[in-house]
Amino acid sequence: MLRRGNAHSSRALAVSWRSETCHPRLDMGLLHRLRSSTSHRNLPHAFLLFLFVGPFSCLASYSRATELLYSLNEGLPAGVLIGSLAEDLRLMPRAAGRQSQQQQPEGNPPLSFSLASGGLSGQYVTLDNRSGELHTSEQEIDREALCLDQGGGAAWGGSISIASSSSDTCLLLLDVLVLPQEYFRFVKVKIAIRDINDNAPQFPVSQISVWVPENSPVNTRLAIEHPAVDPDIGINGVQTYRLLDYHGMFTLDVEENENGERTPYLIVMGGLDRETQDHYVSIIIAEDGGSPPLLGSATLTISISDINDNCPLFVDSQINVTVYGNATVGTPIAAVQAVDKDLGTNAQITYSYSQKVPQESKDLFHLDETTGVIKLFSQIGGSVLQMHKLTILANGPGCIPAVITALVSIIKVIFRPPEIVPRYIANEIDDIVYLKELEPVNTPIAFFTIRDPEGKYKINCYLDGEGPFRLAPYKPYNNEYLLETTKPMDYELQQFYEIAIVAWNSEGFHVKRSVKIQLLDDNDNAPVFLQPLIELTIEENNAPNAFLTKLYATDADSGERGQVSYFLGPDAPSYFSLDSVTGILTVSTQLDREEKEKYRYTVRAVDSGKPPRESVATVALTVLDKNDNSPRFINKDFSFFVPENFPGYGEIGVISVTDADAGRNGWVALSVVNQSDIFVIDTGKGMLRAKVSLDREQQSSYTLWVEAVDGGEPPLSSTTKITILLLDINDNPPLVLFPQSNMSYLLVLPSTLPGSPVTEVYAVDKDTGMNAVIAYSIIGRRGPRPESFRINPKTGNITLEEALLQTDYGLHRLLVKVSDHGYPEPLHSTVMVNLFVNDTVSNESYIESLLRKEPEINIEEKEPQISIEPTQRKVESVSCMPTLVALSVISLGSITLVTGMGIYICLRKGKKQHREDENLEVQIPLKGKIHLHMRERKPMDISNI
């Protein structure tokens, strides 16, 4: 089935296979539609595809397998329809499309299309699961990126893969499953990606060089390396090359090999001459076959290489030279020079005499074969010929020598020139005078006698040359001259002088006598450090023998006087080393900044003169910090005593921590590791605070761990244990547990004997220490004779003091005050003890009515006194005396601490608290009746039985 999808000519071809026989079968109806929808030109491609995909059907285990081929251009936007699998597989009418899928009869289940596995399916295409339509996705398809390798065959892998089936075909391969079972298909979809001209040719380098010999004949072909590359294929690839400027000397040709690769060739179209123009520069342009075509360019430099096509040439064929008979030996008299336009070894020229030159002339005049300079080689004698013809040859490689003639005329001198006779005072060796640089001014160097051999001419002389020298007549002698210094000389400024004594007579003839003066160096300069203060840094914990610096001092003197050795000063620590020859300064041990941060000592630079000179520099070494010290708490652990009910965010105590490092390495941050919901610490000051008020009765102590972390990289840390003990404050009044109600009562028989216990009051206090010591007292009485009863201040036991009389029958009400011994103010509670004196309880309602009446009781302000009487024998008390003494000391200390904390709390509360709180009472609510010591509502008889 061939389908044209849209304006981009997406096409589909369907081929069916029978898995039983593994032989391809092409539907004849499909071929008929293929003929009607394609041209005869495209039909062979369909059969080729049919033959290509046929063998792969043997791998399928399904009852029926189908392959679809689509094609589309690369670079399409998202949402472009590639094809409809449902239509191309003939699973629904072509005209119905998605609407037919949605309106399918109820008896037929809906079709479902899905990729065989996840893979890369969502990257380049999207598949509609209901309609089976394939669209392009948001990821733009780039054929050049997908099919980098154009040589491999297409292969199926997963639900989607990418392959190239030929040199110009790029395929996107998908496996699609069609469900339900009634329509089951296993469909292999191939999407051929057509190339578009979206890439311009590009040269791999921007500068291309080609060397062409200058003797290259016309039509010489030279391949241009680095041809342009175009990722596009076919007509969209590189098609042709051209030059922007051919210079009238070149043209370009393009050759295509069997692989379709095109290579540009440079063709020489004219004669080249390097000596005329040694290079040509042009722009090479590569053009593809797209519409419109895209271009790429690079700079092409055509360099002309030299060949030996030029020989040496003289400008003149003859030169004339005149030489005086008294000329000095070694004097240059002439120079010849030939020119060769070639380069390098092709232009090397050597000079030589022709064989026609007589040996006498060769002995008298020397020719330098490299420079062509002619010098007087020997003294001109009286018998020397006055004319010499020197034929000189300029020789080049592979060339006929060029010839020049030098005619030398010798003019004989018929008089004797003035004479200069030196007599040296300073040390002179081989015409060189040696002077010390520290010689004083007016140091004599030599005497010179000037005389005329003819005896008839007046002779004058002068000093020629620059330097601190003077030539003066030496009186009283005639024609005697003294050469001496005029100022101190410095070897470091100038070491050598060359001057001349010139004498001439009245005829104008000159004679020159050269004097060479060499200064001798003295040790007049000390070594000089580049910097008088050498500032160095090194990180602590350095490796042994660590390099610090290389000292360098200069000495202007020469020889051994300028050789500098290096030494440590006497103040340098022993673990610093200085190589005396190289000046390398090292430290042999590991430095610790926390022990010593700065070092300052001297170093010496000493030369080898006699006596030696030296200079001193100061080394200032700073040891840089490394984070090698963990924060350190001043205590191993900390303990703080805090009164309970301490206000929130009050200052509990300071956690002091130090870090021996410096800078950020020494910055310490504190944090609470545990209990951070209750406690917080001020990082800057180390102040520990509680976020909330602490209640000892809920928790008497807290154990915290505080971590200290420094600012180093990586950071170091340490922890410490913090114990917070809460000191008790008298904030809880005694709690009466028995009797449980002010409405309870107890039957007391009249026969009860005096001294017998009647009942008891039992109370507890949540505080500790003296704050929890309870005293009982009767502060109010009401009844016939309520003073008959007494309460034990320590135990709360109520006993009968006197025998009961007939008049004592009735209800006795005792108001008992339960008070602690807290500081600074004791707290108390009260409870009503009801005692009904009678033989029986005959009318409970009557008693209850009495209890409900508000009693009129006078309060007695008598504080209970607790006396602790010894209960042990004397022998036991003596044996426990040390323990009692120790306990007393501990108790005294605790009382002192509690007293101090109490004063502190009072001062913080100020005077806002009113004295009305002194009579704080906890009243037990008068609830329902409670029968004490009763079973099944029967009163307990208390008697002396």
Tab-separated table of N, CA and C in Angstrom, residues 336-437:
chain	number	residue	atom	x	y	z
A	336	VAL	N	85.142	42.763	-3.074
A	336	VAL	CA	84.279	42.458	-4.205
A	336	VAL	C	83.027	41.747	-3.667
A	337	GLN	N	81.894	41.921	-4.382
A	337	GLN	CA	80.633	41.317	-3.919
A	337	GLN	C	79.768	40.985	-5.120
A	338	ALA	N	79.370	39.723	-5.186
A	338	ALA	CA	78.463	39.246	-6.220
A	338	ALA	C	77.079	39.010	-5.609
A	339	VAL	N	76.043	38.951	-6.453
A	339	VAL	CA	74.649	38.790	-6.000
A	339	VAL	C	74.046	37.569	-6.677
A	340	ASP	N	73.348	36.708	-5.862
A	340	ASP	CA	72.603	35.561	-6.394
A	340	ASP	C	71.158	35.708	-5.897
A	341	LYS	N	70.184	35.745	-6.803
A	341	LYS	CA	68.788	36.000	-6.454
A	341	LYS	C	68.107	34.798	-5.812
A	342	ASP	N	68.742	33.661	-5.841
A	342	ASP	CA	68.131	32.484	-5.223
A	342	ASP	C	68.179	32.592	-3.700
A	343	LEU	N	67.634	31.530	-3.050
A	343	LEU	CA	67.564	31.501	-1.596
A	343	LEU	C	68.364	30.345	-1.034
A	344	GLY	N	68.737	30.493	0.246
A	344	GLY	CA	69.363	29.389	0.962
A	344	GLY	C	70.644	28.923	0.336
A	345	THR	N	70.770	27.599	0.247
A	345	THR	CA	72.002	27.024	-0.317
A	345	THR	C	72.144	27.353	-1.796
A	346	ASN	N	71.037	27.633	-2.467
A	346	ASN	CA	71.135	28.001	-3.885
A	346	ASN	C	71.791	29.353	-4.067
A	347	ALA	N	71.877	30.161	-3.006
A	347	ALA	CA	72.451	31.507	-3.122
A	347	ALA	C	73.810	31.613	-2.447
A	348	GLN	N	74.424	30.501	-2.044
A	348	GLN	CA	75.740	30.557	-1.406
A	348	GLN	C	76.827	30.855	-2.466
A	349	ILE	N	77.682	31.825	-2.117
A	349	ILE	CA	78.728	32.283	-3.046
A	349	ILE	C	80.077	32.158	-2.362
A	350	THR	N	81.048	31.630	-3.067
A	350	THR	CA	82.450	31.602	-2.600
A	350	THR	C	83.318	32.319	-3.635
A	351	TYR	N	84.383	32.981	-3.110
A	351	TYR	CA	85.290	33.777	-3.963
A	351	TYR	C	86.654	33.106	-4.025
A	352	SER	N	87.266	33.205	-5.217
A	352	SER	CA	88.609	32.604	-5.393
A	352	SER	C	89.345	33.336	-6.523
A	353	TYR	N	90.690	33.213	-6.445
A	353	TYR	CA	91.491	33.782	-7.544
A	353	TYR	C	91.455	32.854	-8.740
A	354	SER	N	91.521	33.476	-9.909
A	354	SER	CA	91.661	32.681	-11.130
A	354	SER	C	93.070	32.100	-11.185
A	355	GLN	N	93.192	31.026	-11.928
A	355	GLN	CA	94.525	30.408	-12.069
A	355	GLN	C	95.487	31.320	-12.819
A	356	LYS	N	94.954	32.342	-13.464
A	356	LYS	CA	95.816	33.258	-14.197
A	356	LYS	C	96.550	34.231	-13.278
A	357	VAL	N	96.110	34.358	-12.012
A	357	VAL	CA	96.742	35.296	-11.098
A	357	VAL	C	98.093	34.732	-10.677
A	358	PRO	N	99.191	35.508	-10.800
A	358	PRO	CA	100.525	35.004	-10.421
A	358	PRO	C	100.592	34.714	-8.926
A	359	GLN	N	101.444	33.786	-8.584
A	359	GLN	CA	101.594	33.416	-7.172
A	359	GLN	C	102.147	34.579	-6.366
A	360	GLU	N	102.956	35.434	-6.978
A	360	GLU	CA	103.503	36.589	-6.271
A	360	GLU	C	102.378	37.526	-5.836
A	361	SER	N	101.395	37.693	-6.705
A	361	SER	CA	100.249	38.554	-6.332
A	361	SER	C	99.412	37.896	-5.236
A	362	LYS	N	99.254	36.547	-5.356
A	362	LYS	CA	98.493	35.847	-4.314
A	362	LYS	C	99.171	35.952	-2.954
A	363	ASP	N	100.521	35.948	-2.945
A	363	ASP	CA	101.231	36.041	-1.670
A	363	ASP	C	101.161	37.444	-1.089
A	364	LEU	N	101.036	38.453	-1.965
A	364	LEU	CA	101.021	39.820	-1.477
A	364	LEU	C	99.611	40.245	-1.036
A	365	PHE	N	98.590	39.742	-1.704
A	365	PHE	CA	97.211	40.127	-1.388
A	365	PHE	C	96.382	38.881	-1.067
A	366	HIS	N	95.737	38.924	0.086
A	366	HIS	CA	94.918	37.770	0.526
A	366	HIS	C	93.437	38.037	0.246
A	367	LEU	N	92.768	37.037	-0.365
A	367	LEU	CA	91.341	37.139	-0.688
A	367	LEU	C	90.537	36.245	0.269
A	368	ASP	N	89.620	36.849	0.982
A	368	ASP	CA	88.723	36.064	1.854
A	368	ASP	C	87.655	35.413	0.984
A	369	GLU	N	87.599	34.063	0.992
A	369	GLU	CA	86.714	33.353	0.079
A	369	GLU	C	85.220	33.513	0.439
A	370	THR	N	84.949	33.938	1.668
A	370	THR	CA	83.540	34.091	2.069
A	370	THR	C	83.053	35.518	1.873
A	371	THR	N	83.851	36.495	2.326
A	371	THR	CA	83.406	37.888	2.280
A	371	THR	C	83.864	38.625	1.030
A	372	GLY	N	84.912	38.137	0.343
A	372	GLY	CA	85.436	38.824	-0.840
A	372	GLY	C	86.318	40.005	-0.509
A	373	VAL	N	86.787	40.118	0.750
A	373	VAL	CA	87.636	41.232	1.150
A	373	VAL	C	89.092	40.907	0.786
A	374	ILE	N	89.801	41.917	0.205
A	374	ILE	CA	91.214	41.765	-0.167
A	374	ILE	C	92.049	42.567	0.815
A	375	LYS	N	93.027	41.913	1.461
A	375	LYS	CA	93.890	42.557	2.447
A	375	LYS	C	95.350	42.428	2.028
A	376	LEU	N	96.149	43.433	2.508
A	376	LEU	CA	97.595	43.380	2.300
A	376	LEU	C	98.148	42.300	3.220
A	377	PHE	N	98.783	41.295	2.606
A	377	PHE	CA	99.182	40.124	3.361
A	377	PHE	C	100.646	40.187	3.822
A	378	SER	N	101.504	40.960	3.108
A	378	SER	CA	102.925	41.063	3.478
A	378	SER	C	103.418	42.476	3.184
A	379	GLN	N	104.600	42.822	3.755
A	379	GLN	CA	105.175	44.154	3.588
A	379	GLN	C	105.572	44.365	2.132
A	380	ILE	N	105.251	45.551	1.650
A	380	ILE	CA	105.590	45.868	0.262
A	380	ILE	C	107.082	46.217	0.201
A	381	GLY	N	107.847	45.453	-0.542
A	381	GLY	CA	109.287	45.672	-0.678
A	381	GLY	C	109.612	46.563	-1.868
A	382	GLY	N	110.903	46.876	-1.999
A	382	GLY	CA	111.311	47.764	-3.093
A	382	GLY	C	111.234	47.101	-4.440
A	383	SER	N	111.295	45.749	-4.472
A	383	SER	CA	111.281	45.040	-5.757
A	383	SER	C	109.893	44.594	-6.184
A	384	VAL	N	108.901	44.956	-5.453
A	384	VAL	CA	107.523	44.535	-5.770
A	384	VAL	C	107.049	45.290	-6.998
A	385	LEU	N	106.282	44.557	-7.858
A	385	LEU	CA	105.736	45.181	-9.046
A	385	LEU	C	104.756	46.270	-8.648
A	386	GLN	N	104.725	47.318	-9.481
A	386	GLN	CA	103.846	48.426	-9.150
A	386	GLN	C	102.411	48.195	-9.624
A	387	MET	N	102.133	47.212	-10.489
A	387	MET	CA	100.785	46.937	-10.973
A	387	MET	C	100.514	45.439	-10.845
A	388	HIS	N	99.345	45.123	-10.252
A	388	HIS	CA	98.915	43.713	-10.095
A	388	HIS	C	97.489	43.591	-10.620
A	389	LYS	N	97.295	42.583	-11.468
A	389	LYS	CA	95.971	42.285	-12.009
A	389	LYS	C	95.414	41.042	-11.297
A	390	LEU	N	94.368	41.260	-10.524
A	390	LEU	CA	93.776	40.168	-9.741
A	390	LEU	C	92.441	39.791	-10.366
A	391	THR	N	92.385	38.606	-10.971
A	391	THR	CA	91.133	38.085	-11.539
A	391	THR	C	90.433	37.237	-10.475
A	392	ILE	N	89.238	37.668	-10.125
A	392	ILE	CA	88.506	37.036	-9.011
A	392	ILE	C	87.235	36.382	-9.548
A	393	LEU	N	86.976	35.140	-9.086
A	393	LEU	CA	85.817	34.372	-9.512
A	393	LEU	C	84.798	34.282	-8.377
A	394	ALA	N	83.491	34.462	-8.731
A	394	ALA	CA	82.375	34.244	-7.782
A	394	ALA	C	81.706	32.932	-8.156
A	395	ASN	N	81.788	31.923	-7.299
A	395	ASN	CA	81.337	30.561	-7.602
A	395	ASN	C	80.003	30.280	-6.888
A	396	GLY	N	79.020	29.766	-7.635
A	396	GLY	CA	77.739	29.324	-7.078
A	396	GLY	C	77.505	27.872	-7.410
A	397	PRO	N	76.626	27.165	-6.663
A	397	PRO	CA	76.385	25.737	-6.930
A	397	PRO	C	75.761	25.543	-8.309
A	398	GLY	N	76.467	24.724	-9.094
A	398	GLY	CA	75.959	24.398	-10.429
A	398	GLY	C	75.986	25.543	-11.399
A	399	CYS	N	76.828	26.572	-11.164
A	399	CYS	CA	76.845	27.761	-12.019
A	399	CYS	C	78.247	27.984	-12.591
A	400	ILE	N	78.243	28.700	-13.734
A	400	ILE	CA	79.511	29.175	-14.290
A	400	ILE	C	79.950	30.376	-13.476
A	401	PRO	N	81.200	30.424	-12.990
A	401	PRO	CA	81.633	31.519	-12.123
A	401	PRO	C	81.521	32.873	-12.815
A	402	ALA	N	81.137	33.874	-12.025
A	402	ALA	CA	81.183	35.255	-12.495
A	402	ALA	C	82.595	35.789	-12.269
A	403	VAL	N	83.035	36.731	-13.147
A	403	VAL	CA	84.430	37.186	-13.130
A	403	VAL	C	84.458	38.697	-12.941
A	404	ILE	N	85.397	39.155	-12.078
A	404	ILE	CA	85.681	40.566	-11.913
A	404	ILE	C	87.194	40.732	-11.803
A	405	THR	N	87.685	41.849	-12.302
A	405	THR	CA	89.134	42.110	-12.293
A	405	THR	C	89.427	43.283	-11.377
A	406	ALA	N	90.425	43.106	-10.477
A	406	ALA	CA	90.868	44.178	-9.588
A	406	ALA	C	92.279	44.578	-10.005
A	407	LEU	N	92.447	45.806	-10.459
A	407	LEU	CA	93.763	46.326	-10.839
A	407	LEU	C	94.314	47.100	-9.655
A	408	VAL	N	95.421	46.590	-9.058
A	408	VAL	CA	96.014	47.180	-7.862
A	408	VAL	C	97.289	47.916	-8.255
A	409	SER	N	97.323	49.238	-8.006
A	409	SER	CA	98.506	50.049	-8.289
A	409	SER	C	99.204	50.358	-6.973
A	410	ILE	N	100.538	50.136	-6.938
A	410	ILE	CA	101.325	50.380	-5.732
A	410	ILE	C	102.123	51.654	-5.948
A	411	ILE	N	101.964	52.615	-5.016
A	411	ILE	CA	102.699	53.873	-5.054
A	411	ILE	C	103.805	53.769	-4.021
A	412	LYS	N	105.062	53.830	-4.554
A	412	LYS	CA	106.199	53.717	-3.655
A	412	LYS	C	106.443	55.036	-2.940
A	413	VAL	N	106.844	54.984	-1.627
A	413	VAL	CA	107.124	56.156	-0.793
A	413	VAL	C	108.639	56.393	-0.815
A	414	ILE	N	109.050	57.651	-1.172
A	414	ILE	CA	110.475	57.927	-1.350
A	414	ILE	C	111.101	58.508	-0.098
A	415	PHE	N	110.300	58.701	1.056
A	415	PHE	CA	110.883	59.230	2.293
A	415	PHE	C	110.474	58.289	3.420
A	416	ARG	N	111.146	58.444	4.547
A	416	ARG	CA	110.843	57.623	5.711
A	416	ARG	C	109.905	58.393	6.632
A	417	PRO	N	108.818	57.738	7.088
A	417	PRO	CA	107.823	58.421	7.943
A	417	PRO	C	108.400	58.646	9.335
A	418	PRO	N	107.710	59.483	10.131
A	418	PRO	CA	108.154	59.688	11.519
A	418	PRO	C	108.107	58.370	12.298
A	419	GLU	N	108.949	58.329	13.314
A	419	GLU	CA	109.013	57.126	14.153
A	419	GLU	C	108.447	57.423	15.540
A	420	ILE	N	107.722	56.422	16.096
A	420	ILE	CA	107.178	56.514	17.460
A	420	ILE	C	107.785	55.365	18.245
A	421	VAL	N	108.538	55.701	19.297
A	421	VAL	CA	109.227	54.679	20.090
A	421	VAL	C	108.641	54.694	21.498
A	422	PRO	N	107.941	53.607	21.891
A	422	PRO	CA	107.331	53.585	23.234
A	422	PRO	C	108.286	52.998	24.258
A	423	ARG	N	108.198	53.490	25.492
A	423	ARG	CA	108.897	52.905	26.648
A	423	ARG	C	107.846	52.802	27.780
A	424	TYR	N	107.396	51.588	28.050
A	424	TYR	CA	106.258	51.362	28.956
A	424	TYR	C	106.699	51.394	30.408
A	425	ILE	N	105.951	52.107	31.196
A	425	ILE	CA	106.158	52.155	32.653
A	425	ILE	C	105.245	51.113	33.327
A	426	ALA	N	103.981	51.039	32.899
A	426	ALA	CA	103.058	50.038	33.436
A	426	ALA	C	103.388	48.681	32.857
A	427	ASN	N	102.765	47.671	33.435
A	427	ASN	CA	103.008	46.301	33.003
A	427	ASN	C	102.447	46.116	31.593
A	428	GLU	N	103.294	45.625	30.669
A	428	GLU	CA	102.906	45.468	29.281
A	428	GLU	C	103.301	44.067	28.814
A	429	ILE	N	102.337	43.390	28.204
A	429	ILE	CA	102.581	42.051	27.667
A	429	ILE	C	101.903	41.991	26.307
A	430	ASP	N	102.691	41.701	25.269
A	430	ASP	CA	102.202	41.547	23.900
A	430	ASP	C	101.403	42.766	23.471
A	431	ASP	N	102.000	43.936	23.666
A	431	ASP	CA	101.405	45.203	23.246
A	431	ASP	C	100.103	45.526	23.980
A	432	ILE	N	99.866	44.914	25.110
A	432	ILE	CA	98.693	45.228	25.931
A	432	ILE	C	99.172	45.685	27.297
A	433	VAL	N	98.709	46.867	27.701
A	433	VAL	CA	99.097	47.433	28.988
A	433	VAL	C	98.020	47.059	30.017
A	434	TYR	N	98.440	46.595	31.179
A	434	TYR	CA	97.524	46.155	32.230
A	434	TYR	C	97.579	47.147	33.382
A	435	LEU	N	96.405	47.713	33.730
A	435	LEU	CA	96.301	48.663	34.830
A	435	LEU	C	95.244	48.176	35.821
A	436	LYS	N	95.463	48.426	37.099
A	436	LYS	CA	94.462	48.131	38.127
A	436	LYS	C	93.429	49.254	38.150
A	437	GLU	N	92.187	48.839	38.376
A	437	GLU	CA	91.122	49.841	38.343
A	437	GLU	C	91.242	50.850	39.478
